[in-house]
Amino acid sequence: MIGKIEKVPLREIWKHETHDFTKWLQDNIDVLSDVINLFLTNVEREKKDTYLEKTFGQSF
């Protein structure tokens, strides 16, 4: 099935960058790379540093 591309507010699709957009980008990097005709690769996602949380007992 072929669909029509339509503009939508990005926050409707990806409400939170880290949980939604970054995950989508990681899963679809090959598709995006083909569409924009630019070689893209996945890199390791940033990880939450829990040192401060463990040291001070709260999230920063």
CSV table of C-alpha atoms in Angstrom, one decimal:
chain,number,residue,atom,x,y,z
A,1,MET,CA,0.0,0.0,0.0
A,2,ILE,CA,1.3,3.4,-0.9
A,3,GLY,CA,0.5,6.3,1.4
A,4,LYS,CA,0.7,10.0,1.0
A,5,ILE,CA,3.3,11.9,2.9
A,6,GLU,CA,1.7,14.6,5.1
A,7,LYS,CA,3.0,17.2,7.5
A,8,VAL,CA,2.3,16.6,11.1
A,9,PRO,CA,3.6,18.3,14.3
A,10,LEU,CA,6.7,16.3,15.3
A,11,ARG,CA,5.7,16.2,19.0
A,12,GLU,CA,2.6,14.2,18.0
A,13,ILE,CA,4.8,11.4,16.7
A,14,TRP,CA,7.7,11.7,19.1
A,15,LYS,CA,6.5,13.1,22.4
A,16,HIS,CA,9.9,12.6,24.1
A,17,GLU,CA,13.2,12.8,22.3
A,18,THR,CA,15.1,10.2,24.2
A,19,HIS,CA,12.3,7.6,24.6
A,20,ASP,CA,10.6,8.1,21.2
A,21,PHE,CA,12.6,9.9,18.6
A,22,THR,CA,16.1,8.5,19.4
A,23,LYS,CA,14.6,4.9,19.5
A,24,TRP,CA,12.8,5.4,16.2
A,25,LEU,CA,16.0,6.9,14.6
A,26,GLN,CA,18.1,4.0,15.8
A,27,ASP,CA,15.5,1.5,14.4
A,28,ASN,CA,15.1,3.3,11.1
A,29,ILE,CA,18.6,4.7,10.4
A,30,ASP,CA,18.9,2.6,7.2
A,31,VAL,CA,15.6,3.8,5.8
A,32,LEU,CA,16.5,7.5,6.5
A,33,SER,CA,20.0,7.0,5.1
A,34,ASP,CA,18.4,5.7,1.8
A,35,VAL,CA,15.8,8.4,1.6
A,36,ILE,CA,18.2,11.3,2.0
A,37,ASN,CA,21.0,9.6,0.1
A,38,LEU,CA,23.5,10.0,2.8
A,39,PHE,CA,25.4,7.3,4.6
A,40,LEU,CA,24.4,7.2,8.2
A,41,THR,CA,25.3,4.7,10.9
A,42,ASN,CA,24.0,3.9,14.4
A,43,VAL,CA,26.3,4.9,17.3
A,44,GLU,CA,25.9,3.7,20.8
A,45,ARG,CA,23.1,5.5,22.6
A,46,GLU,CA,23.9,7.7,25.5
A,47,LYS,CA,23.5,6.1,28.9
A,48,LYS,CA,22.2,7.6,32.1
A,49,ASP,CA,25.1,8.1,34.5
A,50,THR,CA,23.9,6.8,37.9
A,51,TYR,CA,27.0,7.9,39.8
A,52,LEU,CA,25.4,11.0,41.2
A,53,GLU,CA,22.2,9.2,41.9
A,54,LYS,CA,24.0,6.5,43.8
A,55,THR,CA,26.2,9.1,45.6
A,56,PHE,CA,23.5,11.6,46.6
A,57,GLY,CA,20.4,9.4,46.5
A,58,GLN,CA,18.6,11.5,43.9
A,59,SER,CA,18.3,11.7,40.2
A,60,PHE,CA,20.0,14.7,38.4
